[in-house]
mmCIF file of C-alpha atoms in Angstrom:
data_model
loop_
_atom_site.group_PDB
_atom_site.id
_atom_site.type_symbol
_atom_site.label_atom_id
_atom_site.label_comp_id
_atom_site.label_asym_id
_atom_site.label_seq_id
_atom_site.Cartn_x
_atom_site.Cartn_y
_atom_site.Cartn_z
ATOM 1 C CA MET A 1 -1.797 -25.071 21.284
ATOM 2 C CA ASP A 2 1.289 -24.079 19.245
ATOM 3 C CA THR A 3 -0.323 -25.336 16.034
ATOM 4 C CA PHE A 4 -3.565 -23.555 16.873
ATOM 5 C CA ALA A 5 -1.697 -20.281 17.495
ATOM 6 C CA LEU A 6 0.117 -20.672 14.161
ATOM 7 C CA VAL A 7 -3.112 -21.309 12.255
ATOM 8 C CA VAL A 8 -4.865 -18.351 13.906
ATOM 9 C CA THR A 9 -1.934 -16.007 13.202
ATOM 10 C CA ILE A 10 -1.791 -17.018 9.526
ATOM 11 C CA ALA A 11 -5.566 -16.592 9.251
ATOM 12 C CA VAL A 12 -5.328 -13.086 10.744
ATOM 13 C CA ALA A 13 -2.441 -12.291 8.374
ATOM 14 C CA LEU A 14 -4.622 -13.272 5.420
ATOM 15 C CA GLY A 15 -7.439 -11.195 6.937
ATOM 16 C CA PHE A 16 -5.075 -8.216 6.982
ATOM 17 C CA THR A 17 -4.294 -8.848 3.313
ATOM 18 C CA TYR A 18 -8.007 -8.752 2.535
ATOM 19 C CA THR A 19 -8.386 -5.380 4.301
ATOM 20 C CA ASN A 20 -5.275 -4.210 2.466
ATOM 21 C CA GLY A 21 -6.977 -5.114 -0.819
ATOM 22 C CA PHE A 22 -10.212 -3.219 -0.276
ATOM 23 C CA HIS A 23 -8.398 -0.377 1.485
ATOM 24 C CA ASP A 24 -5.815 0.114 -1.255
ATOM 25 C CA SER A 25 -7.770 -0.904 -4.350
ATOM 26 C CA ALA A 26 -8.447 2.804 -4.803
ATOM 27 C CA ASN A 27 -4.724 3.336 -5.374
ATOM 28 C CA ALA A 28 -4.820 1.431 -8.630
ATOM 29 C CA ILE A 29 -8.169 2.426 -10.067
ATOM 30 C CA ALA A 30 -9.461 5.689 -8.569
ATOM 31 C CA THR A 31 -8.016 7.834 -11.338
ATOM 32 C CA SER A 32 -9.310 5.547 -14.108
ATOM 33 C CA VAL A 33 -12.800 5.461 -12.611
ATOM 34 C CA SER A 34 -12.922 9.215 -11.972
ATOM 35 C CA THR A 35 -11.962 9.992 -15.599
ATOM 36 C CA ARG A 36 -14.448 7.345 -16.826
ATOM 37 C CA ALA A 37 -11.694 5.428 -18.594
ATOM 38 C CA LEU A 38 -13.055 2.295 -16.884
ATOM 39 C CA THR A 39 -16.325 1.418 -15.197
ATOM 40 C CA PRO A 40 -15.925 0.720 -11.461
ATOM 41 C CA ARG A 41 -16.575 -3.028 -11.728
ATOM 42 C CA ALA A 42 -14.349 -3.458 -14.791
ATOM 43 C CA ALA A 43 -11.604 -1.513 -13.021
ATOM 44 C CA LEU A 44 -11.907 -3.645 -9.876
ATOM 45 C CA ALA A 45 -11.857 -6.888 -11.850
ATOM 46 C CA MET A 46 -8.776 -5.779 -13.786
ATOM 47 C CA ALA A 47 -7.056 -4.651 -10.575
ATOM 48 C CA ALA A 48 -7.812 -7.985 -8.877
ATOM 49 C CA VAL A 49 -6.279 -9.968 -11.742
ATOM 50 C CA MET A 50 -3.182 -7.748 -11.957
ATOM 51 C CA ASN A 51 -2.735 -7.841 -8.166
ATOM 52 C CA LEU A 52 -2.718 -11.625 -8.402
ATOM 53 C CA ALA A 53 -0.093 -11.566 -11.159
ATOM 54 C CA GLY A 54 2.053 -8.956 -9.401
ATOM 55 C CA ALA A 55 2.341 -11.092 -6.276
ATOM 56 C CA PHE A 56 4.477 -13.623 -8.171
ATOM 57 C CA LEU A 57 6.959 -11.157 -9.685
ATOM 58 C CA GLY A 58 9.499 -11.165 -6.862
ATOM 59 C CA SER A 59 10.270 -11.799 -3.190
ATOM 60 C CA GLY A 60 12.688 -9.009 -2.193
ATOM 61 C CA VAL A 61 10.077 -6.995 -0.317
ATOM 62 C CA ALA A 62 8.889 -10.115 1.544
ATOM 63 C CA HIS A 63 12.428 -10.823 2.764
ATOM 64 C CA THR A 64 12.782 -7.217 3.956
ATOM 65 C CA VAL A 65 9.587 -7.515 6.004
ATOM 66 C CA SER A 66 10.395 -10.951 7.447
ATOM 67 C CA LYS A 67 14.047 -10.292 8.308
ATOM 68 C CA GLY A 68 14.895 -6.601 8.118
ATOM 69 C CA LEU A 69 12.614 -4.803 10.619
ATOM 70 C CA ILE A 70 12.397 -6.819 13.837
ATOM 71 C CA GLU A 71 14.223 -9.859 15.170
ATOM 72 C CA THR A 72 12.137 -12.956 14.557
ATOM 73 C CA PRO A 73 10.627 -13.660 17.989
ATOM 74 C CA THR A 74 10.341 -17.205 19.318
ATOM 75 C CA GLY A 75 7.796 -19.438 20.990
ATOM 76 C CA ASN A 76 4.289 -18.521 22.081
ATOM 77 C CA GLN A 77 5.401 -15.012 22.974
ATOM 78 C CA GLY A 78 6.710 -14.591 19.443
ATOM 79 C CA MET A 79 3.398 -15.698 17.953
ATOM 80 C CA LEU A 80 1.567 -13.257 20.245
ATOM 81 C CA ILE A 81 3.846 -10.437 19.051
ATOM 82 C CA LEU A 82 3.052 -11.253 15.431
ATOM 83 C CA PHE A 83 -0.670 -11.599 16.142
ATOM 84 C CA SER A 84 -0.719 -8.244 17.966
ATOM 85 C CA ALA A 85 1.130 -6.525 15.105
ATOM 86 C CA LEU A 86 -1.568 -7.707 12.690
ATOM 87 C CA VAL A 87 -4.380 -6.577 15.005
ATOM 88 C CA GLY A 88 -2.847 -3.093 15.161
ATOM 89 C CA ALA A 89 -2.621 -2.921 11.365
ATOM 90 C CA ILE A 90 -6.159 -4.228 10.771
ATOM 91 C CA VAL A 91 -7.736 -1.842 13.293
ATOM 92 C CA TRP A 92 -6.011 1.161 11.724
ATOM 93 C CA ASN A 93 -7.000 0.021 8.224
ATOM 94 C CA LEU A 94 -10.649 -0.176 9.261
ATOM 95 C CA VAL A 95 -10.602 3.197 11.040
ATOM 96 C CA THR A 96 -9.042 5.029 8.070
ATOM 97 C CA TRP A 97 -11.305 3.210 5.604
ATOM 98 C CA TYR A 98 -14.363 4.320 7.577
ATOM 99 C CA PHE A 99 -13.295 7.962 7.336
ATOM 100 C CA GLY A 100 -12.278 7.626 3.668
ATOM 101 C CA LEU A 101 -8.663 8.501 4.469
ATOM 102 C CA PRO A 102 -6.100 6.941 2.075
ATOM 103 C CA SER A 103 -3.521 6.012 4.698
ATOM 104 C CA SER A 104 -0.887 3.365 4.155
ATOM 105 C CA SER A 105 -1.701 -0.268 4.961
ATOM 106 C CA SER A 106 2.017 -0.945 4.680
ATOM 107 C CA HIS A 107 2.969 1.553 7.358
ATOM 108 C CA ALA A 108 0.114 0.345 9.539
ATOM 109 C CA LEU A 109 1.708 -3.114 9.365
ATOM 110 C CA PHE A 110 5.214 -1.797 10.056
ATOM 111 C CA GLY A 111 3.949 0.307 12.956
ATOM 112 C CA GLY A 112 2.140 -2.728 14.332
ATOM 113 C CA MET A 113 5.317 -4.825 14.099
ATOM 114 C CA VAL A 114 7.424 -2.226 15.912
ATOM 115 C CA GLY A 115 4.791 -1.570 18.607
ATOM 116 C CA ALA A 116 4.225 -5.253 19.332
ATOM 117 C CA ALA A 117 7.967 -5.977 19.351
ATOM 118 C CA LEU A 118 8.623 -3.169 21.844
ATOM 119 C CA ALA A 119 5.745 -4.302 24.068
ATOM 120 C CA GLY A 120 7.093 -7.857 23.977
ATOM 121 C CA SER A 121 10.713 -6.759 24.633
ATOM 122 C CA SER A 122 11.814 -8.093 21.266
ATOM 123 C CA THR A 123 14.618 -6.487 19.253
ATOM 124 C CA VAL A 124 13.728 -3.826 16.709
ATOM 125 C CA TYR A 125 16.244 -3.274 13.910
ATOM 126 C CA TRP A 126 16.068 0.513 14.028
ATOM 127 C CA TRP A 127 18.471 0.960 11.127
ATOM 128 C CA GLY A 128 16.297 -1.306 9.001
ATOM 129 C CA VAL A 129 13.173 0.635 10.049
ATOM 130 C CA TRP A 130 14.890 3.909 9.126
ATOM 131 C CA ASP A 131 16.458 2.665 5.897
ATOM 132 C CA LYS A 132 13.549 0.597 4.530
ATOM 133 C CA VAL A 133 10.496 2.323 6.027
ATOM 134 C CA VAL A 134 10.988 5.856 7.370
ATOM 135 C CA LEU A 135 13.325 7.165 4.671
ATOM 136 C CA PRO A 136 11.175 5.819 1.783
ATOM 137 C CA MET A 137 8.111 7.235 3.581
ATOM 138 C CA PHE A 138 9.554 10.724 3.096
ATOM 139 C CA LEU A 139 11.296 10.203 -0.235
ATOM 140 C CA SER A 140 8.654 8.280 -2.224
ATOM 141 C CA PRO A 141 5.930 10.969 -1.923
ATOM 142 C CA LEU A 142 8.477 13.633 -2.840
ATOM 143 C CA VAL A 143 9.574 11.625 -5.868
ATOM 144 C CA GLY A 144 5.930 10.983 -6.788
ATOM 145 C CA LEU A 145 5.090 14.698 -6.509
ATOM 146 C CA VAL A 146 8.025 15.902 -8.617
ATOM 147 C CA LEU A 147 7.896 13.076 -11.147
ATOM 148 C CA GLY A 148 4.122 13.437 -11.559
ATOM 149 C CA TYR A 149 4.580 17.145 -12.251
ATOM 150 C CA LEU A 150 7.371 16.509 -14.798
ATOM 151 C CA VAL A 151 5.507 13.695 -16.574
ATOM 152 C CA MET A 152 2.430 15.896 -16.911
ATOM 153 C CA VAL A 153 4.495 18.825 -18.197
ATOM 154 C CA ALA A 154 6.058 16.502 -20.798
ATOM 155 C CA ILE A 155 2.613 15.259 -21.909
ATOM 156 C CA MET A 156 1.310 18.825 -22.192
ATOM 157 C CA TRP A 157 4.303 19.808 -24.336
ATOM 158 C CA LEU A 158 4.184 16.723 -26.564
ATOM 159 C CA PHE A 159 0.458 17.053 -27.234
ATOM 160 C CA ARG A 160 0.272 20.854 -27.261
ATOM 161 C CA LYS A 161 -0.915 20.882 -30.892
ATOM 162 C CA ALA A 162 -3.202 17.844 -30.673
ATOM 163 C CA ASN A 163 -6.959 18.048 -30.899
ATOM 164 C CA PRO A 164 -8.098 18.138 -27.225
ATOM 165 C CA HIS A 165 -11.068 15.783 -27.734
ATOM 166 C CA LYS A 166 -9.017 13.198 -29.667
ATOM 167 C CA ALA A 167 -6.197 13.430 -27.136
ATOM 168 C CA LYS A 168 -8.582 12.791 -24.231
ATOM 169 C CA ARG A 169 -10.071 9.765 -25.996
ATOM 170 C CA GLY A 170 -6.594 8.385 -26.610
ATOM 171 C CA PHE A 171 -5.494 8.893 -23.023
ATOM 172 C CA ARG A 172 -8.707 7.307 -21.766
ATOM 173 C CA ILE A 173 -7.663 4.146 -23.639
ATOM 174 C CA ALA A 174 -4.058 4.505 -22.453
ATOM 175 C CA GLN A 175 -5.295 4.673 -18.876
ATOM 176 C CA THR A 176 -6.365 1.035 -19.131
ATOM 177 C CA VAL A 177 -2.674 0.162 -19.476
ATOM 178 C CA SER A 178 -1.419 2.589 -16.822
ATOM 179 C CA ALA A 179 -4.069 1.424 -14.331
ATOM 180 C CA ALA A 180 -3.038 -2.186 -14.999
ATOM 181 C CA GLY A 181 0.567 -1.193 -14.289
ATOM 182 C CA MET A 182 -0.500 0.378 -10.989
ATOM 183 C CA ALA A 183 -2.400 -2.767 -9.986
ATOM 184 C CA LEU A 184 0.556 -4.964 -10.958
ATOM 185 C CA GLY A 185 2.867 -2.808 -8.836
ATOM 186 C CA HIS A 186 0.397 -2.947 -5.951
ATOM 187 C CA GLY A 187 0.423 -6.744 -6.078
ATOM 188 C CA LEU A 188 4.228 -6.756 -6.302
ATOM 189 C CA GLN A 189 4.521 -4.556 -3.208
ATOM 190 C CA ASP A 190 1.609 -5.348 -0.918
ATOM 191 C CA ALA A 191 1.124 -9.104 -1.366
ATOM 192 C CA GLN A 192 4.797 -9.608 -0.518
ATOM 193 C CA LYS A 193 4.434 -7.747 2.774
ATOM 194 C CA THR A 194 1.959 -10.329 4.040
ATOM 195 C CA MET A 195 4.121 -13.125 2.646
ATOM 196 C CA GLY A 196 6.892 -11.841 4.915
ATOM 197 C CA ILE A 197 4.580 -11.986 7.949
ATOM 198 C CA VAL A 198 3.369 -15.519 7.154
ATOM 199 C CA VAL A 199 6.978 -16.669 6.699
ATOM 200 C CA MET A 200 7.821 -15.221 10.129
ATOM 201 C CA ALA A 201 4.914 -17.174 11.624
ATOM 202 C CA LEU A 202 6.127 -20.388 9.974
ATOM 203 C CA VAL A 203 9.660 -19.815 11.300
ATOM 204 C CA ILE A 204 8.344 -19.137 14.825
ATOM 205 C CA GLY A 205 6.263 -22.335 14.602
ATOM 206 C CA ASN A 206 9.348 -24.315 13.426
ATOM 207 C CA VAL A 207 7.578 -25.253 10.193
ATOM 208 C CA GLU A 208 10.082 -23.414 7.988
ATOM 209 C CA GLY A 209 13.731 -22.452 8.389
ATOM 210 C CA PRO A 210 14.760 -18.768 8.343
ATOM 211 C CA ASN A 211 16.564 -19.164 5.010
ATOM 212 C CA ASP A 212 14.031 -21.398 3.258
ATOM 213 C CA PRO A 213 12.348 -20.090 0.100
ATOM 214 C CA ILE A 214 8.813 -18.754 0.397
ATOM 215 C CA PRO A 215 6.410 -21.708 -0.009
ATOM 216 C CA VAL A 216 4.242 -21.575 -3.122
ATOM 217 C CA TRP A 217 1.048 -21.958 -1.084
ATOM 218 C CA VAL A 218 1.954 -18.812 0.884
ATOM 219 C CA LYS A 219 2.341 -16.829 -2.348
ATOM 220 C CA ILE A 220 -0.959 -18.149 -3.707
ATOM 221 C CA ALA A 221 -2.892 -17.539 -0.467
ATOM 222 C CA CYS A 222 -1.605 -13.967 -0.075
ATOM 223 C CA ALA A 223 -2.174 -13.150 -3.735
ATOM 224 C CA VAL A 224 -5.718 -14.539 -3.736
ATOM 225 C CA MET A 225 -6.719 -12.715 -0.539
ATOM 226 C CA LEU A 226 -5.331 -9.427 -1.850
ATOM 227 C CA SER A 227 -7.247 -9.912 -5.089
ATOM 228 C CA LEU A 228 -10.490 -10.773 -3.269
ATOM 229 C CA GLY A 229 -10.120 -7.708 -1.089
ATOM 230 C CA THR A 230 -9.419 -5.577 -4.135
ATOM 231 C CA TYR A 231 -12.548 -6.802 -5.877
ATOM 232 C CA ALA A 232 -14.585 -5.964 -2.785
ATOM 233 C CA GLY A 233 -13.654 -2.347 -3.478
ATOM 234 C CA GLY A 234 -12.888 0.637 -1.289
ATOM 235 C CA TRP A 235 -15.424 3.191 -2.475
ATOM 236 C CA ARG A 236 -14.924 5.709 0.345
ATOM 237 C CA ILE A 237 -11.195 6.050 -0.330
ATOM 238 C CA MET A 238 -11.762 5.942 -4.086
ATOM 239 C CA ARG A 239 -13.886 9.086 -3.853
ATOM 240 C CA THR A 240 -11.154 10.881 -1.898
ATOM 241 C CA LEU A 241 -8.406 10.017 -4.363
ATOM 242 C CA GLY A 242 -10.443 10.362 -7.531
ATOM 243 C CA ARG A 243 -12.365 13.549 -6.852
ATOM 244 C CA LYS A 244 -11.594 15.334 -3.590
ATOM 245 C CA ILE A 245 -7.912 16.158 -4.239
ATOM 246 C CA ILE A 246 -8.482 17.397 -7.795
ATOM 247 C CA GLU A 247 -10.877 16.739 -10.666
ATOM 248 C CA LEU A 248 -8.741 14.657 -13.021
ATOM 249 C CA ASP A 249 -8.989 14.389 -16.795
ATOM 250 C CA PRO A 250 -7.631 11.361 -18.774
ATOM 251 C CA PRO A 251 -4.143 12.813 -19.523
ATOM 252 C CA GLN A 252 -3.706 13.687 -15.845
ATOM 253 C CA GLY A 253 -4.932 10.263 -14.770
ATOM 254 C CA PHE A 254 -2.503 8.568 -17.146
ATOM 255 C CA ALA A 255 0.397 10.711 -15.887
ATOM 256 C CA ALA A 256 -0.389 9.968 -12.231
ATOM 257 C CA GLU A 257 -0.746 6.212 -12.772
ATOM 258 C CA THR A 258 2.393 5.977 -14.909
ATOM 259 C CA THR A 259 4.344 7.833 -12.236
ATOM 260 C CA GLY A 260 3.011 5.647 -9.427
ATOM 261 C CA ALA A 261 3.689 2.377 -11.254
ATOM 262 C CA SER A 262 7.247 3.364 -12.216
ATOM 263 C CA VAL A 263 8.132 4.303 -8.624
ATOM 264 C CA MET A 264 6.692 1.054 -7.215
ATOM 265 C CA PHE A 265 8.515 -1.195 -9.680
ATOM 266 C CA SER A 266 11.862 0.574 -9.285
ATOM 267 C CA THR A 267 11.773 0.512 -5.464
ATOM 268 C CA ALA A 268 10.724 -3.158 -5.341
ATOM 269 C CA PHE A 269 13.350 -4.434 -7.785
ATOM 270 C CA LEU A 270 16.261 -2.046 -7.164
ATOM 271 C CA PHE A 271 16.029 -1.408 -3.416
ATOM 272 C CA GLN A 272 13.682 -4.142 -2.124
ATOM 273 C CA ALA A 273 12.009 -1.326 -0.193
ATOM 274 C CA PRO A 274 8.396 -1.876 0.914
ATOM 275 C CA ILE A 275 7.006 1.529 -0.036
ATOM 276 C CA SER A 276 3.426 2.693 0.299
ATOM 277 C CA THR A 277 1.390 2.617 -2.896
ATOM 278 C CA THR A 278 -0.961 5.091 -1.190
ATOM 279 C CA HIS A 279 1.801 7.644 -0.630
ATOM 280 C CA VAL A 280 3.086 7.378 -4.178
ATOM 281 C CA ILE A 281 -0.191 7.657 -6.101
ATOM 282 C CA THR A 282 -1.589 10.402 -3.838
ATOM 283 C CA SER A 283 1.529 12.550 -4.205
ATOM 284 C CA ALA A 284 1.602 11.861 -7.959
ATOM 285 C CA ILE A 285 -1.993 13.121 -8.235
ATOM 286 C CA MET A 286 -0.968 16.283 -6.366
ATOM 287 C CA GLY A 287 2.032 16.815 -8.663
ATOM 288 C CA VAL A 288 -0.038 16.276 -11.781
ATOM 289 C CA GLY A 289 -2.761 18.615 -10.525
ATOM 290 C CA ALA A 290 -0.263 21.374 -9.762
ATOM 291 C CA THR A 291 0.546 21.690 -13.496
ATOM 292 C CA LYS A 292 -2.932 23.118 -14.088
ATOM 293 C CA ARG A 293 -2.424 25.731 -11.375
ATOM 294 C CA VAL A 294 -1.205 25.392 -7.826
ATOM 295 C CA ASN A 295 -4.558 26.223 -6.270
ATOM 296 C CA ALA A 296 -6.295 23.611 -8.437
ATOM 297 C CA VAL A 297 -5.198 21.062 -5.829
ATOM 298 C CA ARG A 298 -7.399 21.066 -2.751
ATOM 299 C CA TRP A 299 -4.513 21.426 -0.342
ATOM 300 C CA GLY A 300 -6.810 21.264 2.698
ATOM 301 C CA VAL A 301 -7.772 17.702 1.747
ATOM 302 C CA ALA A 302 -4.142 16.969 0.921
ATOM 303 C CA LYS A 303 -3.049 18.263 4.341
ATOM 304 C CA ASN A 304 -5.455 15.900 6.126
ATOM 305 C CA ILE A 305 -4.193 12.973 4.045
ATOM 306 C CA ILE A 306 -0.543 13.772 4.786
ATOM 307 C CA LEU A 307 -1.331 14.164 8.499
ATOM 308 C CA GLY A 308 -2.839 10.673 8.346
ATOM 309 C CA TRP A 309 0.420 9.364 6.881
ATOM 310 C CA PHE A 310 2.421 10.630 9.843
ATOM 311 C CA ILE A 311 0.125 9.267 12.549
ATOM 312 C CA THR A 312 -0.352 5.848 10.911
ATOM 313 C CA MET A 313 2.772 4.151 12.280
ATOM 314 C CA PRO A 314 2.510 5.403 15.898
ATOM 315 C CA ALA A 315 -1.268 4.802 15.974
ATOM 316 C CA ALA A 316 -0.951 1.222 14.696
ATOM 317 C CA ALA A 317 2.013 0.688 17.056
ATOM 318 C CA ALA A 318 -0.088 1.818 20.033
ATOM 319 C CA VAL A 319 -2.978 -0.504 19.129
ATOM 320 C CA ALA A 320 -0.544 -3.397 18.614
ATOM 321 C CA ALA A 321 1.160 -2.775 21.970
ATOM 322 C CA LEU A 322 -2.222 -2.646 23.728
ATOM 323 C CA SER A 323 -3.254 -5.860 21.985
ATOM 324 C CA TYR A 324 -0.033 -7.550 23.143
ATOM 325 C CA TRP A 325 -0.521 -6.517 26.768
ATOM 326 C CA VAL A 326 -4.128 -7.715 26.766
ATOM 327 C CA GLY A 327 -3.095 -11.021 25.194
ATOM 328 C CA HIS A 328 -0.202 -11.413 27.611
ATOM 329 C CA LEU A 329 -2.497 -10.887 30.616
ATOM 330 C CA ALA A 330 -5.086 -13.262 29.202
ATOM 331 C CA PHE A 331 -2.637 -16.131 28.569
ATOM 332 C CA ALA A 332 -0.089 -15.492 31.324
#
């Protein structure tokens, strides 16, 4: 029964990674597709490959998820807590995908972990949640907004005398690189989050020790599932990011993607903070769009997106807690 529970939990974790891929694929490629720098299928294929590569670039974020947010629970109850956390995250991913709302898969997972841990009377490391989740949740969009604005202002100044048509063609080509950087950063951030969950499951099942390195098969499985999910595409969310916030042109798309990629790499390597790629790229698009004129950004759409950010963690936590109680009654 213990082995069965472990296998099921790992399978659900990989299922979450798949939903993460098709939910968040828009983060990496929406701007490139909307500016016609890349065709949708070419963009998805490129994003899938770069997600796969990004998953092997580090392990700091995975260690934060596996050790820094909740105390590793034990026994069958511990496996149920982990399973319930994943159910909460998957349900919220599917709900927000259905409505085309670019919410954060990362914060859905963190909310699920906290909700399930509280329901199961397990210890939550509140300082870790504040330091690694809540604080970056507020700071990363702010940084993305301001940095996106500044990067776009710099581009406008540097190319103020350039031929507009030639400049757009050049930036359309440059977007291939910036979109690849976004996808690489997405793999670096989001594949590692699931790695952390799978490692927790292995520790609970006494297959791995708490200080053992992440097994290679875990890295490969998480990376492949994220890439498969990415290639499946998230067209509803892609339309929201690529067209509903603001109509982007190639220079703006390049500025937004460059901003998003730089924030993701710096937070992963310098702070080992599991930030939301959704928050960063969405706020960067808003910052870039504001350089045209403030009312060029459809702030009504932006307001709904930001509202979704704030309800993601408590909503996923509530679903995870409900899932735990149902599971506890069923197997008690």
